Amino acid sequence: MNIALVTGGSRGIGRATSLLLARQGYRVVVNYRQRVDDAEALVFQIEKEGGRAFSVQADIADEQQVLAMFARIDQAHGHLAALVNNAGVLFTQSRVTGLTAERINRVLTTNVTGTLLCCREAVKRMALPHGKGGAIVNVSSAAARLGAPNEYVDYAASKAAMDAITQGLSLEVAAQGIRVNGVRPGFIYTEMHADGGEPHRVDRLAASIPMQRGGQPEEVAEIIGWLLSDSASYVTGSLIDAAGGR
Ligand code: NAP
């Protein structure tokens, strides 16, 4: 059975992606950092629908926890065919003059180091000829090209780094049967905006979006599902914007 690991799979875009991939037939590994109830409720829902899933707690910013998560996946029936690097953090809206080294490092350690560590472990398992190949999708952000001025330049920088990872790794592993792509969501209705200090941020900014509305997590999940699928078998190193024209 093909296994798909979705980091930060318990809420928001990760949750919608986990549900979709389970419906597509993957055995889904729902990674989360702390909200065990959300992760377990999602596993329950997937199983109720006839799918297969299990949850694994791991902070992707911590190398030992990443290693333990992949060791757990190694014990499961099936092989790792897909990785969605979805877990990401941002903190309270601030101009650059308000940033601290501690905050910047927390953003980079999760969004960049965590992504690279998960890529490393996935590639080790997927790469031909010992592995069976696979596909990776990095969940970046429109912030990578817009820069998120006055709000989260640190976060935007981390997402630009993710785009560079998508480009570099896609070339590095293209001949080993692994495709690596990215999706760059715009304003999506999730709880992440509360972490930035403004739970209703998407509604406030909806009128500034060319399509005049925020996006739903399911609209991002559909792109991820397509990029992972055989329908995208000749697509690698690509970034798809899902930002309503922004
Ligand atoms: P969210 O609703 O805040 O959910 C975050 C998920 O990531 C949760 O499952 C959380 O686990 C997990 N997580 C956070 N830090 C983690 C860590 N260190 N290790 C493991 N898991 C961790 O987020 P979202 O809005 O769906 O965002 C998902 C991705 O899309 C992020 O990379 C984000 O940057 C990107 N994105 C979002 C938007 C948007 O408008 N929402 C726009 C562009 C890009 P717990 O539940 O245990 O806390």
PDB file of N, CA and C and ligand atoms in Angstrom, residues 8-13 31-35 58-60 86-89 110 139-141 155 159 185-188 190-193 195, ligand 1:
ATOM      1  N   GLY A   8       2.015  18.350   9.557  1.00  0.00           N
ATOM      2  CA  GLY A   8       0.942  19.285   9.916  1.00  0.00           C
ATOM      3  C   GLY A   8      -0.368  18.853   9.287  1.00  0.00           C
ATOM      4  N   GLY A   9      -0.600  17.547   9.303  1.00  0.00           N
ATOM      5  CA  GLY A   9      -1.755  16.992   8.590  1.00  0.00           C
ATOM      6  C   GLY A   9      -3.057  17.056   9.355  1.00  0.00           C
ATOM      7  N   SER A  10      -3.026  17.566  10.565  1.00  0.00           N
ATOM      8  CA  SER A  10      -4.205  17.458  11.434  1.00  0.00           C
ATOM      9  C   SER A  10      -5.194  18.606  11.301  1.00  0.00           C
ATOM     10  N   ARG A  11      -4.745  19.727  10.750  1.00  0.00           N
ATOM     11  CA  ARG A  11      -5.625  20.911  10.678  1.00  0.00           C
ATOM     12  C   ARG A  11      -5.446  21.619   9.338  1.00  0.00           C
ATOM     13  N   GLY A  12      -6.401  22.483   9.004  1.00  0.00           N
ATOM     14  CA  GLY A  12      -6.272  23.388   7.866  1.00  0.00           C
ATOM     15  C   GLY A  12      -5.996  22.679   6.544  1.00  0.00           C
ATOM     16  N   ILE A  13      -5.033  23.191   5.807  1.00  0.00           N
ATOM     17  CA  ILE A  13      -4.700  22.643   4.491  1.00  0.00           C
ATOM     18  C   ILE A  13      -4.226  21.196   4.619  1.00  0.00           C
ATOM     19  N   ASN A  31       0.806  13.734  10.528  1.00  0.00           N
ATOM     20  CA  ASN A  31       1.758  14.280  11.510  1.00  0.00           C
ATOM     21  C   ASN A  31       1.159  15.537  12.151  1.00  0.00           C
ATOM     22  N   TYR A  32       1.471  15.722  13.410  1.00  0.00           N
ATOM     23  CA  TYR A  32       1.045  16.942  14.118  1.00  0.00           C
ATOM     24  C   TYR A  32       2.088  17.241  15.171  1.00  0.00           C
ATOM     25  N   ARG A  33       1.979  18.443  15.751  1.00  0.00           N
ATOM     26  CA  ARG A  33       2.966  18.818  16.777  1.00  0.00           C
ATOM     27  C   ARG A  33       2.417  18.663  18.185  1.00  0.00           C
ATOM     28  N   GLN A  34       1.188  19.141  18.443  1.00  0.00           N
ATOM     29  CA  GLN A  34       0.699  19.089  19.822  1.00  0.00           C
ATOM     30  C   GLN A  34      -0.781  18.762  19.983  1.00  0.00           C
ATOM     31  N   ARG A  35      -1.621  19.082  19.008  1.00  0.00           N
ATOM     32  CA  ARG A  35      -3.067  18.884  19.205  1.00  0.00           C
ATOM     33  C   ARG A  35      -3.477  17.466  18.848  1.00  0.00           C
ATOM     34  N   ALA A  58       5.221  14.615  16.098  1.00  0.00           N
ATOM     35  CA  ALA A  58       6.635  14.955  15.923  1.00  0.00           C
ATOM     36  C   ALA A  58       6.739  16.424  15.577  1.00  0.00           C
ATOM     37  N   ASP A  59       7.643  17.103  16.244  1.00  0.00           N
ATOM     38  CA  ASP A  59       7.958  18.487  15.871  1.00  0.00           C
ATOM     39  C   ASP A  59       9.000  18.404  14.762  1.00  0.00           C
ATOM     40  N   ILE A  60       8.630  18.837  13.559  1.00  0.00           N
ATOM     41  CA  ILE A  60       9.557  18.652  12.425  1.00  0.00           C
ATOM     42  C   ILE A  60      10.808  19.506  12.552  1.00  0.00           C
ATOM     43  N   ASN A  86       3.890  20.240   4.638  1.00  0.00           N
ATOM     44  CA  ASN A  86       2.825  21.224   4.841  1.00  0.00           C
ATOM     45  C   ASN A  86       2.970  21.994   6.153  1.00  0.00           C
ATOM     46  N   ALA A  87       3.551  21.362   7.176  1.00  0.00           N
ATOM     47  CA  ALA A  87       3.641  22.043   8.478  1.00  0.00           C
ATOM     48  C   ALA A  87       4.425  23.336   8.329  1.00  0.00           C
ATOM     49  N   GLY A  88       3.871  24.401   8.886  1.00  0.00           N
ATOM     50  CA  GLY A  88       4.563  25.681   8.814  1.00  0.00           C
ATOM     51  C   GLY A  88       4.041  26.602   9.899  1.00  0.00           C
ATOM     52  N   VAL A  89       4.869  27.545  10.297  1.00  0.00           N
ATOM     53  CA  VAL A  89       4.454  28.476  11.355  1.00  0.00           C
ATOM     54  C   VAL A  89       4.734  29.921  10.948  1.00  0.00           C
ATOM     55  N   THR A 110      11.461  25.594  11.704  1.00  0.00           N
ATOM     56  CA  THR A 110      10.312  24.763  11.330  1.00  0.00           C
ATOM     57  C   THR A 110      10.148  24.716   9.808  1.00  0.00           C
ATOM     58  N   VAL A 139       4.519  22.861   0.537  1.00  0.00           N
ATOM     59  CA  VAL A 139       3.486  23.893   0.643  1.00  0.00           C
ATOM     60  C   VAL A 139       4.171  25.210   1.028  1.00  0.00           C
ATOM     61  N   SER A 140       4.373  26.017   0.028  1.00  0.00           N
ATOM     62  CA  SER A 140       5.022  27.307   0.187  1.00  0.00           C
ATOM     63  C   SER A 140       3.950  28.358   0.443  1.00  0.00           C
ATOM     64  N   SER A 141       4.070  29.526  -0.153  1.00  0.00           N
ATOM     65  CA  SER A 141       3.087  30.593   0.046  1.00  0.00           C
ATOM     66  C   SER A 141       3.285  31.659  -1.011  1.00  0.00           C
ATOM     67  N   TYR A 155       8.653  35.049   7.694  1.00  0.00           N
ATOM     68  CA  TYR A 155       7.876  33.929   7.129  1.00  0.00           C
ATOM     69  C   TYR A 155       8.023  33.885   5.603  1.00  0.00           C
ATOM     70  N   LYS A 159       9.498  30.889   3.137  1.00  0.00           N
ATOM     71  CA  LYS A 159       8.770  30.276   2.027  1.00  0.00           C
ATOM     72  C   LYS A 159       9.552  30.406   0.718  1.00  0.00           C
ATOM     73  N   PRO A 185      -0.148  28.804  -1.813  1.00  0.00           N
ATOM     74  CA  PRO A 185      -1.480  29.324  -1.515  1.00  0.00           C
ATOM     75  C   PRO A 185      -1.431  30.820  -1.205  1.00  0.00           C
ATOM     76  N   GLY A 186      -2.580  31.473  -1.436  1.00  0.00           N
ATOM     77  CA  GLY A 186      -2.746  32.862  -1.000  1.00  0.00           C
ATOM     78  C   GLY A 186      -3.442  32.879   0.346  1.00  0.00           C
ATOM     79  N   PHE A 187      -4.519  33.670   0.471  1.00  0.00           N
ATOM     80  CA  PHE A 187      -5.237  33.748   1.753  1.00  0.00           C
ATOM     81  C   PHE A 187      -6.249  32.604   1.833  1.00  0.00           C
ATOM     82  N   ILE A 188      -5.991  31.661   2.723  1.00  0.00           N
ATOM     83  CA  ILE A 188      -6.835  30.470   2.861  1.00  0.00           C
ATOM     84  C   ILE A 188      -7.467  30.478   4.259  1.00  0.00           C
ATOM     85  N   THR A 190      -7.991  29.232   7.390  1.00  0.00           N
ATOM     86  CA  THR A 190      -7.502  28.267   8.383  1.00  0.00           C
ATOM     87  C   THR A 190      -7.228  29.025   9.691  1.00  0.00           C
ATOM     88  N   GLU A 191      -6.846  28.253  10.700  1.00  0.00           N
ATOM     89  CA  GLU A 191      -6.561  28.869  12.001  1.00  0.00           C
ATOM     90  C   GLU A 191      -5.203  29.560  12.045  1.00  0.00           C
ATOM     91  N   MET A 192      -4.420  29.421  10.983  1.00  0.00           N
ATOM     92  CA  MET A 192      -3.075  29.999  11.004  1.00  0.00           C
ATOM     93  C   MET A 192      -3.106  31.513  11.229  1.00  0.00           C
ATOM     94  N   HIS A 193      -4.135  32.170  10.724  1.00  0.00           N
ATOM     95  CA  HIS A 193      -4.191  33.632  10.824  1.00  0.00           C
ATOM     96  C   HIS A 193      -4.368  34.086  12.273  1.00  0.00           C
ATOM     97  N   ASP A 195      -2.762  32.706  14.679  1.00  0.00           N
ATOM     98  CA  ASP A 195      -1.378  32.731  15.175  1.00  0.00           C
ATOM     99  C   ASP A 195      -0.695  34.051  14.823  1.00  0.00           C
TER     100      ASP A 195
HETATM  101  P1  NAP B   1      -2.701  25.652  10.427  1.00  0.00           P
HETATM  102  O1  NAP B   1      -4.172  25.621  10.233  1.00  0.00           O
HETATM  103  O2  NAP B   1      -2.113  26.632  11.396  1.00  0.00           O
HETATM  104  O3  NAP B   1      -2.209  24.172  10.805  1.00  0.00           O
HETATM  105  C1  NAP B   1      -0.868  23.960  11.060  1.00  0.00           C
HETATM  106  C2  NAP B   1      -0.593  22.485  11.124  1.00  0.00           C
HETATM  107  O4  NAP B   1       0.825  22.310  11.220  1.00  0.00           O
HETATM  108  C3  NAP B   1      -1.174  21.827  12.360  1.00  0.00           C
HETATM  109  O5  NAP B   1      -1.501  20.492  12.027  1.00  0.00           O
HETATM  110  C4  NAP B   1      -0.013  21.863  13.358  1.00  0.00           C
HETATM  111  O6  NAP B   1      -0.073  20.862  14.343  1.00  0.00           O
HETATM  112  C5  NAP B   1       1.142  21.607  12.419  1.00  0.00           C
HETATM  113  N1  NAP B   1       2.444  22.082  12.869  1.00  0.00           N
HETATM  114  C6  NAP B   1       2.817  23.347  13.186  1.00  0.00           C
HETATM  115  N2  NAP B   1       4.117  23.367  13.533  1.00  0.00           N
HETATM  116  C7  NAP B   1       4.562  22.092  13.442  1.00  0.00           C
HETATM  117  C8  NAP B   1       5.805  21.468  13.691  1.00  0.00           C
HETATM  118  N3  NAP B   1       6.873  22.166  14.121  1.00  0.00           N
HETATM  119  N4  NAP B   1       5.904  20.129  13.511  1.00  0.00           N
HETATM  120  C9  NAP B   1       4.836  19.411  13.086  1.00  0.00           C
HETATM  121  N5  NAP B   1       3.631  19.940  12.830  1.00  0.00           N
HETATM  122  C10 NAP B   1       3.503  21.275  13.021  1.00  0.00           C
HETATM  123  O7  NAP B   1      -1.939  25.919   9.052  1.00  0.00           O
HETATM  124  P2  NAP B   1      -2.485  26.097   7.528  1.00  0.00           P
HETATM  125  O8  NAP B   1      -3.001  27.473   7.379  1.00  0.00           O
HETATM  126  O9  NAP B   1      -3.279  24.933   7.136  1.00  0.00           O
HETATM  127  O10 NAP B   1      -1.087  26.087   6.763  1.00  0.00           O
HETATM  128  C11 NAP B   1      -0.522  24.912   6.220  1.00  0.00           C
HETATM  129  C12 NAP B   1       0.635  25.344   5.327  1.00  0.00           C
HETATM  130  O11 NAP B   1       0.139  26.224   4.319  1.00  0.00           O
HETATM  131  C13 NAP B   1       1.729  26.115   6.069  1.00  0.00           C
HETATM  132  O12 NAP B   1       2.991  25.736   5.592  1.00  0.00           O
HETATM  133  C14 NAP B   1       1.445  27.558   5.711  1.00  0.00           C
HETATM  134  O13 NAP B   1       2.604  28.339   5.741  1.00  0.00           O
HETATM  135  C15 NAP B   1       0.919  27.389   4.299  1.00  0.00           C
HETATM  136  N6  NAP B   1       0.100  28.521   3.853  1.00  0.00           N
HETATM  137  C16 NAP B   1      -1.068  28.837   4.486  1.00  0.00           C
HETATM  138  C17 NAP B   1      -1.813  29.928   4.051  1.00  0.00           C
HETATM  139  C18 NAP B   1      -3.111  30.334   4.687  1.00  0.00           C
HETATM  140  O14 NAP B   1      -3.663  31.393   4.320  1.00  0.00           O
HETATM  141  N7  NAP B   1      -3.648  29.564   5.625  1.00  0.00           N
HETATM  142  C19 NAP B   1      -1.359  30.681   2.968  1.00  0.00           C
HETATM  143  C20 NAP B   1      -0.164  30.327   2.353  1.00  0.00           C
HETATM  144  C21 NAP B   1       0.558  29.243   2.803  1.00  0.00           C
HETATM  145  P3  NAP B   1      -0.911  21.094  15.720  1.00  0.00           P
HETATM  146  O15 NAP B   1      -2.367  21.021  15.352  1.00  0.00           O
HETATM  147  O16 NAP B   1      -0.519  19.986  16.609  1.00  0.00           O
HETATM  148  O17 NAP B   1      -0.538  22.452  16.234  1.00  0.00           O
END
